[in-house]
Every structure is written in C-alpha cells, then in structure tokens.
Amino acid sequence: MTALVRAPRIVTADADLHDGWLLVDDGLVSATGSGAAPTTETTTSVEGTIVPGIVDLHAHGALGHDFASCSADDARAAAAHHRSRGTTALIASIATGPVQDTVDALDRLRPLVADGTLAGLHLEGPWLAPARRGAHRPDLLHHPTPAEVDAYLAAADGALRVVTLAPELPGALDTITRLVAAGVVVAIGHTDATADQARRAVDAGATLVTHLFNGMPPLHHRAPGPVGVALTDERLLLECIVDGHHLDPTAVDVVRAAAPGRLVLVSDAMSATGCGDGDHTIAGSAVSVRGGVARLADGSSLAGSTITVADAVRRLLTAGVPVAEVVAAAAVRPARLLGRPVPLSVGAPADFVVVDHDGRTTAPTVPIGAARAVPASAHRSTSQEATP
C-alpha cells in the first residue's frame, strides 16, 4: 500500500515544506513535496508540524529499569517508553560496573540491537576520570587495557556504537584508535583533560563530547580544557542535556553561538524517567529523585535526567529556537553520526513526530506502514512528561 501524509508544515533534514506531503511506500518515504500531491488510496492529514523522529545517543533507561542491569524484557519496556515520546532511535547507555557485569550487559542487550528495538549500545565508563566521575562509583573506574577493549567488542559483536572515555588516562589514545577502527563513535567525557590532551583525542578519532560542561572542568581563560576544545574544534559534535537543570539557558546559547551546527540533544535519562519521585540506583550509586531532578543521595552531583529528548525539543522551541535548528540537533546530526538514514529523508523510514501549533510539545511517533493508514487523531500532541 502507498500512503500519503499531509500536514500544514513538514520539516525534514533538507527542506521546510509548507502545505507539505510525504509519500510512503512500505514504511519508507518515497517522495516529499508541497502543494499538489500524488493521488493515493490512503491519505492521512496531520495537524501541526511534522518533523523527523528523534535520535537519542545517550539514555540509561526508564520506568525503573536501568540498561546496565535490567533484563531484556525490561529493556524493551524502557525503550518503548522513549519511543512513545518520539524517540525512534535509542542508544542504550551502560554505566560503569564491574567488567564482567558490563560484558554481560552487552551480551544481554545485543539482540535488542539486532531486532531494531535499540539503535546501539553506549559504554559510559569504566574508563573515566575519578575527579569528574559524577554518579559513577570511583572504585570501579580504571584505565583501559587492550584485553578489556577486546572483551567489550566481542561481547557486543557489532552492537557497540558509542564509548565515552577520559582521554588523559593511560592507554586512552590507543583505545580511541582501536575503537574507531571497529566502527565505534568515541566521545570525550567525564574527563579532567587539558586542552592539549583533548585535542590529541580528537586527532586520534574522537568525534563527540558527552554532556558538554557536565563531568569536566569549567572553561577557564588560561586553561580552556575540554570545553574550550569542544567549542572551537569543528570535528566534534556536542551533547547537551537541555532539561533546565544540567545547563543554564545561557550555556545553551553559548553552544549555539560558538559552535553552530554541532549541538546534539540527548536525554541522559536514568531509570527514574517516567516514574515519580523516589530512590533509585545508577552506576552503583544511590540516587534520590525529588521534583523530577535526579541527584546522588549525598547531594554531591546530578545523576542523569528524568526527561526524554522531546522535553528538550519543547524547551528550545519555547525559547524561540528555529524548528529546523532543533530538528538538526534532535534527529539529523545524531543519525548521521551513527551512519543511520535520517527519518523522513527519501528512502528512509517514515518515522515522525508532530509538533503542535503552539510549538511547545511533541506527539508520539507513529510509523506509517504499508498495511494501514494512521488516523490523524493518533498524531495529536499531548504533554508527555510529568517532570519539568
């Protein structure tokens, strides 16, 4: 079946279509345009603005489930929560744990990558700087070894897509080279690196910065560190957690002004996402969630977020950031970094999110399949998260 989807506005990676339409064959976009459209048996009209489905490079779980330790079935439930909020491609982040536990998590989650539930796996730890550990247990942090790198790659068997590490650790630069050769995106994060050490990491193949400003020394005019390199080296994409807690809005504006075209929205969602306030665990550390904000139980650090990327999208749109810029940060750049087709591009999956006319909320993604039409009411947006 061929289906036509119409909306007052459709923003793709390459076009901003008013009175737009998508032609969908077997779940894939075969053509896009505006105004007069091809005649099909099935036409779906959508209220609001259609944008590509969200790609989240960094999420630890949801609904009480932590990807580092939960069962495959619970991981599916957590991924479904993110998808219901518009995240059509999710990288499952595995926080620092004992080496064997990490190997087991990679092995357990690998089938979910093979069947498309997850877009890949992300190791955030154990190769992190103790001084910038955040919620990661200091006794589990250590520098990488070739044997450990090989163990993780073998357990993931192609499913490992992102690794965050501190480039100043012994063996880190060789590890970057090894991982990049294996097709893994390397991110600089949880690091106490100097600017020179950060630059060497980029020269070795690092292309991403994990939650910029968080888990690293602040920018200083005589010691710019990883933040200075992130803002000035155009080879890097920059993760930002836009939840109203990890970054002041002015810091987000700094990234947009100093590094145009390089912002990537991530959730860094921990297991409490989709739950109420309470006590949880991440990376072996006790976490308290109060007012939707996750902190270590001792109050010393934030411990991930309780949002999905749709909430960050809403914040930026409400702040007046152009829709096309938000689309690039939430979908286009992360998809291209992973080597995935960008949703709504011709030949790519017809996964999309609908932004209401007020520009503040996003609707769940609904794939348009060959077997059925999706009623417009299924796309109407509602507020999805209880957290601010």
Coordinates of C-alpha atoms in Angstrom, one line a residue:
M1 CA 0.0 0.0 0.0
T2 CA 1.1 3.5 -0.7
A3 CA 0.0 6.2 1.7
L4 CA 0.1 10.0 1.6
V5 CA 0.6 12.0 4.7
R6 CA -0.2 15.7 4.6
A7 CA 0.5 18.5 7.2
P8 CA 0.5 22.3 7.2
R9 CA 4.2 22.1 7.6
I10 CA 6.9 19.4 7.2
V11 CA 10.5 20.0 8.2
T12 CA 13.0 17.4 7.0
A13 CA 16.8 17.4 7.0
D14 CA 16.8 19.2 3.7
A15 CA 13.6 21.1 3.3
D16 CA 10.9 23.2 5.1
L17 CA 7.7 22.3 3.3
H18 CA 4.5 24.4 3.8
D19 CA 1.3 22.6 2.8
G20 CA 3.6 19.6 2.7
W21 CA 3.2 16.0 2.0
L22 CA 5.0 12.7 2.3
L23 CA 4.5 9.7 0.0
V24 CA 5.2 6.5 1.9
D25 CA 5.7 3.0 0.4
D26 CA 6.2 0.0 2.7
G27 CA 7.0 2.3 5.6
L28 CA 9.7 4.2 3.7
V29 CA 9.5 7.8 2.3
S30 CA 9.4 7.6 -1.5
A31 CA 8.8 11.3 -2.2
T32 CA 8.2 14.7 -0.4
G33 CA 6.7 17.9 -1.7
S34 CA 4.3 20.8 -1.1
G35 CA 1.0 21.8 -2.7
A36 CA -0.4 19.4 -5.2
A37 CA 0.3 15.8 -4.2
P38 CA 0.0 12.4 -5.9
T39 CA -3.3 10.6 -5.7
T40 CA -3.3 7.6 -3.4
E41 CA -5.9 5.2 -1.9
T42 CA -5.0 6.4 1.6
T43 CA -4.4 9.9 2.7
T44 CA -3.7 10.9 6.3
S45 CA -4.0 14.6 7.4
V46 CA -2.0 15.6 10.4
E47 CA -2.4 18.8 12.5
G48 CA 0.7 20.6 13.4
T49 CA 4.3 20.4 12.1
I50 CA 5.8 17.0 11.1
V51 CA 9.5 16.6 12.0
P52 CA 11.8 13.6 11.8
G53 CA 11.7 11.0 14.6
I54 CA 14.2 11.8 17.4
V55 CA 17.5 10.0 17.7
D56 CA 18.9 9.8 21.3
L57 CA 22.6 8.9 21.7
H58 CA 22.6 8.7 25.5
A59 CA 19.9 7.2 27.7
H60 CA 20.3 4.8 30.7
G61 CA 16.7 3.6 31.0
A62 CA 13.2 4.4 32.1
L63 CA 10.2 3.1 34.1
G64 CA 12.6 1.9 36.9
H65 CA 14.7 -0.1 34.5
D66 CA 18.5 0.5 34.1
F67 CA 20.0 -0.8 30.9
A68 CA 23.2 -1.8 32.7
S69 CA 21.4 -4.3 34.9
C70 CA 17.8 -5.0 33.8
S71 CA 16.5 -7.9 31.8
A72 CA 16.0 -7.8 28.1
D73 CA 12.2 -7.6 28.6
D74 CA 12.6 -4.7 31.0
A75 CA 15.0 -3.0 28.5
R76 CA 12.3 -3.3 25.8
A77 CA 9.8 -1.6 28.2
A78 CA 12.2 1.2 28.8
A79 CA 12.9 1.6 25.1
A80 CA 9.2 1.6 24.4
H81 CA 8.7 4.5 26.9
H82 CA 11.2 6.6 25.0
R83 CA 9.7 5.7 21.6
S84 CA 6.2 6.7 22.9
R85 CA 7.7 10.1 23.5
G86 CA 9.0 10.4 19.9
T87 CA 12.5 8.8 20.2
T88 CA 12.6 6.5 17.1
A89 CA 16.3 5.5 17.5
L90 CA 17.7 5.0 21.0
I91 CA 21.2 4.2 22.1
A92 CA 21.2 2.3 25.4
S93 CA 23.8 3.6 27.8
I94 CA 25.6 1.2 30.1
A95 CA 27.1 3.0 33.1
T96 CA 30.2 1.9 35.0
G97 CA 30.1 -1.5 36.5
P98 CA 32.4 -4.5 37.2
V99 CA 34.0 -5.7 34.0
Q100 CA 32.1 -9.0 33.9
D101 CA 28.8 -7.2 34.6
T102 CA 29.5 -4.9 31.6
V103 CA 30.3 -7.8 29.4
D104 CA 27.0 -9.5 30.5
A105 CA 25.0 -6.3 29.8
L106 CA 26.5 -6.0 26.3
D107 CA 25.7 -9.7 25.6
R108 CA 22.1 -9.3 27.0
L109 CA 21.3 -6.2 25.1
R110 CA 22.9 -7.1 21.8
P111 CA 19.8 -9.0 20.5
L112 CA 17.7 -5.8 21.0
V113 CA 20.0 -4.0 18.6
A114 CA 19.8 -6.9 16.1
D115 CA 16.0 -6.7 16.1
G116 CA 15.8 -2.9 16.0
T117 CA 14.5 -2.2 19.5
L118 CA 17.7 -0.3 20.1
A119 CA 19.9 1.6 17.7
G120 CA 23.1 0.5 19.5
L121 CA 24.8 0.4 22.8
H122 CA 26.9 3.0 24.6
L123 CA 29.6 2.4 27.3
E124 CA 29.8 5.3 29.7
G125 CA 32.6 4.0 31.9
P126 CA 34.6 2.5 33.3
W127 CA 37.4 4.5 31.6
L128 CA 36.6 7.8 33.3
A129 CA 38.4 10.3 35.5
P130 CA 37.7 9.8 39.2
A131 CA 37.8 13.6 39.8
R132 CA 34.9 14.0 37.2
R133 CA 33.1 10.8 38.0
G134 CA 29.6 12.3 38.6
A135 CA 27.4 9.3 39.7
H136 CA 29.9 6.6 38.7
R137 CA 31.5 4.6 41.6
P138 CA 35.1 5.6 42.0
D139 CA 36.3 2.2 43.0
L140 CA 35.2 0.8 39.6
L141 CA 37.0 3.3 37.5
H142 CA 40.3 2.4 35.8
H143 CA 42.3 2.9 32.7
P144 CA 41.6 0.8 29.6
T145 CA 43.6 -2.2 28.5
P146 CA 43.7 -3.9 25.1
A147 CA 42.2 -7.1 26.7
E148 CA 39.3 -5.2 28.2
V149 CA 38.6 -3.4 24.9
D150 CA 38.6 -6.7 23.0
A151 CA 36.3 -8.3 25.6
Y152 CA 33.7 -5.5 25.2
L153 CA 33.9 -5.5 21.4
A154 CA 33.5 -9.3 21.3
A155 CA 30.5 -9.2 23.7
A156 CA 28.8 -6.5 21.7
D157 CA 29.5 -8.2 18.4
G158 CA 28.9 -5.0 16.4
A159 CA 26.2 -3.5 18.6
L160 CA 28.6 -1.2 20.5
R161 CA 28.2 2.2 18.8
V162 CA 29.5 4.8 21.3
V163 CA 32.1 4.8 24.1
T164 CA 32.7 7.7 26.5
L165 CA 36.2 7.9 28.0
A166 CA 38.6 10.3 29.6
P167 CA 41.4 10.8 27.0
E168 CA 44.1 11.6 29.7
L169 CA 44.0 8.1 31.1
P170 CA 47.0 5.8 30.3
G171 CA 46.2 3.8 27.1
A172 CA 43.3 6.0 26.2
L173 CA 44.6 7.3 22.9
D174 CA 45.4 3.8 21.7
T175 CA 41.9 2.7 22.8
I176 CA 40.4 5.5 20.7
T177 CA 42.2 4.3 17.6
R178 CA 41.2 0.7 18.3
L179 CA 37.5 1.6 18.8
V180 CA 37.3 3.9 15.8
A181 CA 38.8 1.2 13.6
A182 CA 36.0 -1.1 14.9
G183 CA 33.3 1.4 13.8
V184 CA 32.6 2.9 17.3
V185 CA 32.0 6.6 17.9
V186 CA 34.3 7.8 20.7
A187 CA 33.2 10.6 23.0
I188 CA 35.3 12.7 25.3
G189 CA 33.6 12.8 28.7
H190 CA 33.9 12.5 32.5
T191 CA 37.4 13.9 32.0
D192 CA 39.9 16.1 33.7
A193 CA 41.9 16.5 30.4
T194 CA 43.9 19.6 29.5
A195 CA 43.1 21.2 26.2
D196 CA 46.1 19.5 24.6
Q197 CA 45.0 16.1 25.8
A198 CA 41.6 16.7 24.4
R199 CA 43.0 17.8 21.1
R200 CA 45.1 14.6 20.9
A201 CA 41.9 12.6 21.5
V202 CA 40.2 14.4 18.5
D203 CA 43.3 13.8 16.4
A204 CA 43.1 10.1 17.3
G205 CA 39.5 9.9 16.1
A206 CA 37.1 11.2 18.9
T207 CA 34.1 12.9 17.3
L208 CA 31.7 13.5 20.2
V209 CA 31.6 15.2 23.6
T210 CA 29.5 13.6 26.3
H211 CA 27.1 16.0 28.0
L212 CA 29.2 19.2 27.5
F213 CA 30.0 21.2 30.6
N214 CA 29.0 18.3 32.9
G215 CA 31.6 15.9 34.0
M216 CA 34.6 18.1 33.1
P217 CA 36.4 21.2 34.3
P218 CA 34.8 24.5 33.5
L219 CA 36.1 26.8 30.8
H220 CA 39.0 29.0 32.1
H221 CA 40.7 31.6 30.1
R222 CA 44.2 30.3 30.9
A223 CA 43.2 26.6 31.0
P224 CA 40.4 26.1 28.4
G225 CA 40.4 22.3 28.9
P226 CA 37.9 20.1 27.1
V227 CA 35.2 22.7 27.0
G228 CA 37.5 25.1 25.1
V229 CA 38.4 22.4 22.6
A230 CA 34.7 21.4 22.2
L231 CA 33.6 24.9 21.4
T232 CA 36.4 25.5 18.9
D233 CA 37.1 22.2 17.1
E234 CA 34.7 21.7 14.3
R235 CA 35.3 18.0 14.2
L236 CA 33.3 17.5 17.4
L237 CA 29.6 17.2 17.9
L238 CA 28.4 18.3 21.4
E239 CA 25.9 16.6 23.5
C240 CA 23.8 18.9 25.6
I241 CA 21.2 17.9 28.3
V242 CA 18.6 20.6 27.9
D243 CA 16.4 19.8 31.0
G244 CA 16.6 23.1 32.8
H245 CA 19.0 21.6 35.4
H246 CA 22.2 20.4 33.8
L247 CA 22.7 23.6 31.8
D248 CA 21.6 27.2 32.3
P249 CA 19.9 28.5 29.1
T250 CA 22.7 30.9 28.6
A251 CA 25.1 28.0 28.4
V252 CA 23.0 26.5 25.6
D253 CA 23.1 29.9 23.9
V254 CA 26.9 29.8 24.1
V255 CA 27.0 26.5 22.4
R256 CA 24.6 27.6 19.6
A257 CA 26.7 30.8 19.1
A258 CA 30.2 29.4 19.4
A259 CA 29.6 26.0 17.8
P260 CA 26.8 26.5 15.2
G261 CA 25.7 23.2 13.6
R262 CA 27.3 21.0 16.3
L263 CA 24.7 20.8 19.1
V264 CA 23.1 17.4 19.7
L265 CA 20.3 16.9 22.2
V266 CA 20.4 13.9 24.5
S267 CA 18.3 12.9 27.4
D268 CA 20.9 11.1 29.7
A269 CA 17.7 9.6 31.1
M270 CA 18.1 7.4 34.1
S271 CA 15.9 4.7 35.3
A272 CA 13.5 7.1 37.1
T273 CA 12.4 8.5 33.8
G274 CA 8.6 8.0 33.6
C275 CA 8.4 7.4 37.3
G276 CA 7.5 9.7 40.2
D277 CA 10.0 10.9 42.8
G278 CA 11.8 8.3 44.8
D279 CA 15.1 6.5 45.5
H280 CA 17.0 4.7 42.7
T281 CA 20.4 3.4 41.8
I282 CA 22.7 4.3 38.8
A283 CA 26.2 3.1 38.2
G284 CA 26.2 1.5 41.6
S285 CA 25.4 4.8 43.4
A286 CA 22.3 5.7 45.4
V287 CA 20.2 8.3 43.7
S288 CA 17.4 10.5 45.0
V289 CA 14.8 11.9 42.7
R290 CA 12.9 14.9 44.0
G291 CA 10.9 17.3 41.9
G292 CA 11.9 15.3 38.8
V293 CA 15.6 16.1 39.5
A294 CA 18.0 13.1 40.0
R295 CA 20.9 13.7 42.3
L296 CA 23.3 11.4 44.2
A297 CA 21.8 10.6 47.6
D298 CA 24.5 12.7 49.3
G299 CA 23.6 15.7 47.0
S300 CA 27.1 16.0 45.6
S301 CA 26.2 15.6 41.9
L302 CA 23.4 15.4 39.4
A303 CA 22.8 11.8 38.3
G304 CA 21.3 11.9 34.9
S305 CA 18.0 13.3 34.0
T306 CA 14.3 12.2 34.0
I307 CA 13.4 13.6 30.6
T308 CA 13.2 12.3 27.1
V309 CA 14.6 14.3 24.2
A310 CA 11.1 15.5 23.4
D311 CA 11.2 17.6 26.5
A312 CA 14.5 19.3 25.4
V313 CA 12.9 19.9 22.0
R314 CA 10.0 21.6 23.7
R315 CA 12.3 23.8 25.8
L316 CA 14.2 25.0 22.7
L317 CA 11.1 25.7 20.7
T318 CA 9.5 27.6 23.6
A319 CA 12.7 29.7 23.8
G320 CA 12.3 30.6 20.1
V321 CA 15.0 28.4 18.6
P322 CA 14.0 27.8 14.9
V323 CA 12.3 24.5 14.2
A324 CA 14.9 23.5 11.6
E325 CA 17.8 24.0 14.1
V326 CA 16.0 21.9 16.7
V327 CA 15.4 19.2 14.1
A328 CA 19.0 19.1 13.2
A329 CA 20.0 18.8 16.9
A330 CA 17.4 16.2 17.8
A331 CA 17.5 14.0 14.7
V332 CA 19.7 14.9 11.8
R333 CA 23.1 15.2 13.4
P334 CA 22.9 12.2 15.7
A335 CA 21.5 10.0 12.9
R336 CA 24.4 10.9 10.6
L337 CA 26.9 10.4 13.3
L338 CA 25.7 6.8 13.7
G339 CA 25.6 6.4 9.9
R340 CA 21.8 5.9 10.0
P341 CA 19.4 7.2 7.5
V342 CA 17.7 10.4 8.8
P343 CA 14.0 9.7 9.2
L344 CA 11.8 11.4 6.6
S345 CA 14.6 11.5 4.0
V346 CA 13.7 9.9 0.8
G347 CA 14.4 6.2 1.1
A348 CA 14.4 6.4 5.0
P349 CA 11.8 5.2 7.5
A350 CA 8.7 7.3 7.7
D351 CA 9.0 7.8 11.5
F352 CA 8.0 11.2 12.5
V353 CA 7.0 13.4 15.4
V354 CA 4.3 16.1 15.3
V355 CA 4.9 19.4 17.0
D356 CA 1.7 21.3 18.0
H357 CA 0.9 24.7 16.6
D358 CA 2.0 26.2 19.9
G359 CA 5.4 24.8 19.3
R360 CA 5.7 23.5 22.9
T361 CA 5.0 19.8 22.8
T362 CA 5.6 16.8 20.6
A363 CA 3.4 13.8 19.9
P364 CA 4.4 10.2 20.0
T365 CA 6.0 8.8 16.8
V366 CA 3.7 6.6 14.7
P367 CA 5.3 4.7 11.8
I368 CA 3.2 4.8 8.6
G369 CA 3.3 1.2 7.5
A370 CA 2.2 -0.3 4.2
A371 CA -0.7 -2.2 5.7
R372 CA -2.7 0.5 7.3
A373 CA -3.4 4.2 7.4
V374 CA -2.8 6.0 10.7
P375 CA -5.7 8.3 11.7
A376 CA -4.8 11.9 12.3
S377 CA -6.1 11.7 15.9
A378 CA -3.2 9.4 16.7
H379 CA -0.8 12.2 16.0
R380 CA -2.3 14.9 18.1
S381 CA 0.2 16.1 20.6
T382 CA -0.2 15.9 24.4
S383 CA 2.2 16.8 27.2
Q384 CA 4.2 13.6 27.7
E385 CA 6.4 14.1 30.7
A386 CA 5.4 14.8 34.3
T387 CA 8.8 16.2 35.1
P388 CA 9.7 19.8 34.3

